[in-house]
Amino acid sequence: MKTLVIVAHPNLDQSRINKRWVAKLREYPEQVTVHDLYATYPDGNIDVAKEQALVMEHDRIVFQFPFYWYSTPALLKQWQDDVLAYGWAYGKEGTKLHGKEFVAAVSIGAPMENYKAMGYSVDLLTLPLKAMNHFTGMTYLEPFHFYGANTATDEQIEAGAEQYVAHILNPALTTAKS
């Protein structure tokens, strides 16, 4: 199974979590393709045909991103709007994603307790991604959440990277970090 990890972090070089995840994923080039949206499209002009072709080469699609204002970063949302086009990803003839697997990998600055106190879970706040999967015919797999990114120690980051890679390579056998 070939996995495409679409990384959407506007400041990946300054990231502690997502940068480590990318480095760890690059240790598995036969299984994982890492695709950095902000590096590929610094001007925000997405090459839809190129992106659709890249998606078609893979069986599992991962959206890796830091939680921004309870959502995805802007370029990832734009990618969805542009690439997941009518007649390609959805609609009567839009079946290109049918049967592909999807995983959301989210780094979250605050601890889980903060979300519980608000009464909103990250699963609830990322419900649009689950709906996207249903709408496009993909199989939604257990997401991966890393809470407390703002205060994580180097040891926690490393352990999280190991758990993340295990989850991405075989999400059916792992559970999300909670």
Short mmCIF file of C-alpha atoms in Angstrom, two decimals:
data_model
loop_
_atom_site.label_atom_id
_atom_site.label_comp_id
_atom_site.label_asym_id
_atom_site.label_seq_id
_atom_site.Cartn_x
_atom_site.Cartn_y
_atom_site.Cartn_z
CA MET A 1 0.00 0.00 0.00
CA LYS A 2 1.43 3.37 -1.06
CA THR A 3 0.65 6.32 1.22
CA LEU A 4 0.60 10.00 0.24
CA VAL A 5 1.11 12.37 3.17
CA ILE A 6 -0.02 15.86 2.27
CA VAL A 7 1.75 18.13 4.73
CA ALA A 8 0.13 21.51 5.25
CA HIS A 9 2.19 23.58 7.68
CA PRO A 10 2.85 27.24 6.80
CA ASN A 11 6.08 27.29 8.86
CA LEU A 12 7.34 23.72 8.70
CA ASP A 13 10.97 24.73 9.33
CA GLN A 14 9.92 26.29 12.66
CA SER A 15 7.69 23.38 13.67
CA ARG A 16 8.84 20.94 16.31
CA ILE A 17 6.15 18.32 15.80
CA ASN A 18 5.33 18.34 12.08
CA LYS A 19 8.97 18.75 11.07
CA ARG A 20 9.88 15.69 13.16
CA TRP A 21 6.97 13.72 11.68
CA VAL A 22 8.16 14.54 8.17
CA ALA A 23 11.74 13.50 8.97
CA LYS A 24 10.50 10.22 10.42
CA LEU A 25 8.21 9.53 7.43
CA ARG A 26 11.10 10.11 5.01
CA GLU A 27 12.74 6.99 6.49
CA TYR A 28 10.11 4.96 4.58
CA PRO A 29 10.41 6.13 0.95
CA GLU A 30 9.14 2.83 -0.47
CA GLN A 31 5.88 3.18 1.44
CA VAL A 32 5.37 6.91 1.94
CA THR A 33 5.42 9.95 -0.33
CA VAL A 34 5.72 13.20 1.64
CA HIS A 35 4.20 16.17 -0.20
CA ASP A 36 4.71 19.60 1.40
CA LEU A 37 1.98 21.91 0.07
CA TYR A 38 3.50 25.18 1.31
CA ALA A 39 6.90 24.34 -0.20
CA THR A 40 5.33 23.23 -3.48
CA TYR A 41 2.90 26.15 -3.79
CA PRO A 42 4.35 29.17 -1.96
CA ASP A 43 2.24 31.42 -4.20
CA GLY A 44 -0.94 29.41 -3.50
CA ASN A 45 -1.46 28.51 -7.17
CA ILE A 46 -2.22 24.79 -7.05
CA ASP A 47 -1.58 22.66 -10.14
CA VAL A 48 -4.82 20.67 -10.04
CA ALA A 49 -3.88 18.13 -12.73
CA LYS A 50 -0.53 17.41 -11.02
CA GLU A 51 -2.21 16.99 -7.64
CA GLN A 52 -4.92 14.71 -9.01
CA ALA A 53 -2.29 12.55 -10.72
CA LEU A 54 -0.33 12.34 -7.44
CA VAL A 55 -3.44 11.25 -5.54
CA MET A 56 -4.18 8.58 -8.14
CA GLU A 57 -0.73 7.02 -7.58
CA HIS A 58 -1.56 6.28 -3.93
CA ASP A 59 -3.95 4.06 -1.98
CA ARG A 60 -3.98 5.96 1.30
CA ILE A 61 -4.17 9.75 1.66
CA VAL A 62 -3.05 11.50 4.85
CA PHE A 63 -3.69 15.15 5.67
CA GLN A 64 -0.96 16.17 8.15
CA PHE A 65 -1.44 19.61 9.67
CA PRO A 66 -1.35 21.72 12.81
CA PHE A 67 -4.77 22.70 14.14
CA TYR A 68 -5.37 26.35 13.16
CA TRP A 69 -8.38 28.06 14.66
CA TYR A 70 -10.11 24.69 15.05
CA SER A 71 -9.57 23.79 11.42
CA THR A 72 -6.99 23.07 8.72
CA PRO A 73 -4.49 25.66 7.47
CA ALA A 74 -5.77 27.75 4.55
CA LEU A 75 -3.72 26.09 1.80
CA LEU A 76 -5.05 22.64 2.71
CA LYS A 77 -8.62 23.93 2.48
CA GLN A 78 -7.78 25.50 -0.88
CA TRP A 79 -6.29 22.18 -2.00
CA GLN A 80 -9.58 20.47 -1.14
CA ASP A 81 -11.59 23.14 -2.98
CA ASP A 82 -9.42 22.98 -6.10
CA VAL A 83 -8.33 19.35 -6.36
CA LEU A 84 -11.47 17.56 -5.19
CA ALA A 85 -13.43 18.78 -8.20
CA TYR A 86 -16.91 17.87 -9.35
CA GLY A 87 -16.76 15.08 -11.91
CA TRP A 88 -13.43 13.90 -10.51
CA ALA A 89 -13.85 13.45 -6.74
CA TYR A 90 -17.63 13.61 -6.51
CA GLY A 91 -20.75 13.80 -8.61
CA LYS A 92 -22.19 11.17 -10.93
CA GLU A 93 -18.84 10.45 -12.63
CA GLY A 94 -16.61 11.66 -9.79
CA THR A 95 -15.39 8.33 -8.52
CA LYS A 96 -11.60 8.73 -8.60
CA LEU A 97 -11.26 8.54 -4.80
CA HIS A 98 -13.58 5.58 -4.26
CA GLY A 99 -11.85 2.89 -2.26
CA LYS A 100 -8.89 5.04 -1.20
CA GLU A 101 -8.20 5.34 2.53
CA PHE A 102 -7.96 8.62 4.43
CA VAL A 103 -6.25 9.54 7.71
CA ALA A 104 -6.13 12.95 9.40
CA ALA A 105 -2.92 13.57 11.39
CA VAL A 106 -3.33 16.64 13.56
CA SER A 107 -0.88 18.34 15.89
CA ILE A 108 -2.73 20.31 18.52
CA GLY A 109 -1.06 23.00 20.60
CA ALA A 110 -3.28 22.71 23.67
CA PRO A 111 -3.76 19.71 25.91
CA MET A 112 -6.86 17.54 25.47
CA GLU A 113 -8.30 18.88 28.73
CA ASN A 114 -8.71 22.32 27.15
CA TYR A 115 -11.00 20.87 24.49
CA LYS A 116 -12.97 18.87 27.03
CA ALA A 117 -13.45 22.04 29.09
CA MET A 118 -14.84 23.84 26.02
CA GLY A 119 -17.19 20.97 25.30
CA TYR A 120 -15.74 20.34 21.84
CA SER A 121 -13.66 17.36 20.87
CA VAL A 122 -11.12 17.47 18.07
CA ASP A 123 -13.16 14.72 16.39
CA LEU A 124 -16.18 17.02 16.39
CA LEU A 125 -14.18 19.99 15.12
CA THR A 126 -12.71 17.92 12.26
CA LEU A 127 -16.09 16.50 11.24
CA PRO A 128 -15.88 18.28 7.83
CA LEU A 129 -12.96 15.97 6.94
CA LYS A 130 -15.05 12.94 7.79
CA ALA A 131 -17.91 14.33 5.69
CA MET A 132 -15.48 14.94 2.80
CA ASN A 133 -14.55 11.26 2.95
CA HIS A 134 -18.14 10.13 2.84
CA PHE A 135 -18.91 12.49 -0.03
CA THR A 136 -15.92 11.33 -2.10
CA GLY A 137 -16.22 7.61 -1.39
CA MET A 138 -13.01 7.27 0.60
CA THR A 139 -12.69 5.10 3.69
CA TYR A 140 -12.20 7.17 6.84
CA LEU A 141 -9.61 5.60 9.14
CA GLU A 142 -8.84 6.43 12.75
CA PRO A 143 -7.21 9.88 12.94
CA PHE A 144 -3.94 10.57 14.74
CA HIS A 145 -3.96 13.41 17.28
CA PHE A 146 -0.94 14.79 19.13
CA TYR A 147 -2.10 17.06 21.97
CA GLY A 148 0.07 19.51 23.88
CA ALA A 149 2.39 20.38 21.02
CA ASN A 150 3.16 23.78 22.53
CA THR A 151 4.69 22.24 25.66
CA ALA A 152 5.85 18.81 24.49
CA THR A 153 9.28 17.64 25.54
CA ASP A 154 11.79 16.24 23.07
CA GLU A 155 11.04 12.77 24.44
CA GLN A 156 7.29 13.23 23.91
CA ILE A 157 7.88 14.49 20.38
CA GLU A 158 10.06 11.50 19.54
CA ALA A 159 7.58 9.03 21.03
CA GLY A 160 4.78 10.78 19.15
CA ALA A 161 6.72 10.53 15.88
CA GLU A 162 7.17 6.78 16.38
CA GLN A 163 3.47 6.37 17.14
CA TYR A 164 2.53 8.51 14.16
CA VAL A 165 4.58 6.48 11.68
CA ALA A 166 3.18 3.22 13.08
CA HIS A 167 -0.31 4.65 12.71
CA ILE A 168 0.22 5.90 9.15
CA LEU A 169 1.78 2.66 7.98
CA ASN A 170 -0.96 0.53 9.52
CA PRO A 171 -3.85 2.61 10.90
CA ALA A 172 -6.10 -0.44 11.24
CA LEU A 173 -3.88 -1.79 14.01
CA THR A 174 -3.27 1.40 15.96
CA THR A 175 -5.38 3.93 17.78
CA ALA A 176 -5.17 7.69 17.81
CA LYS A 177 -3.04 9.37 20.45
CA SER A 178 -5.43 10.88 22.91
#
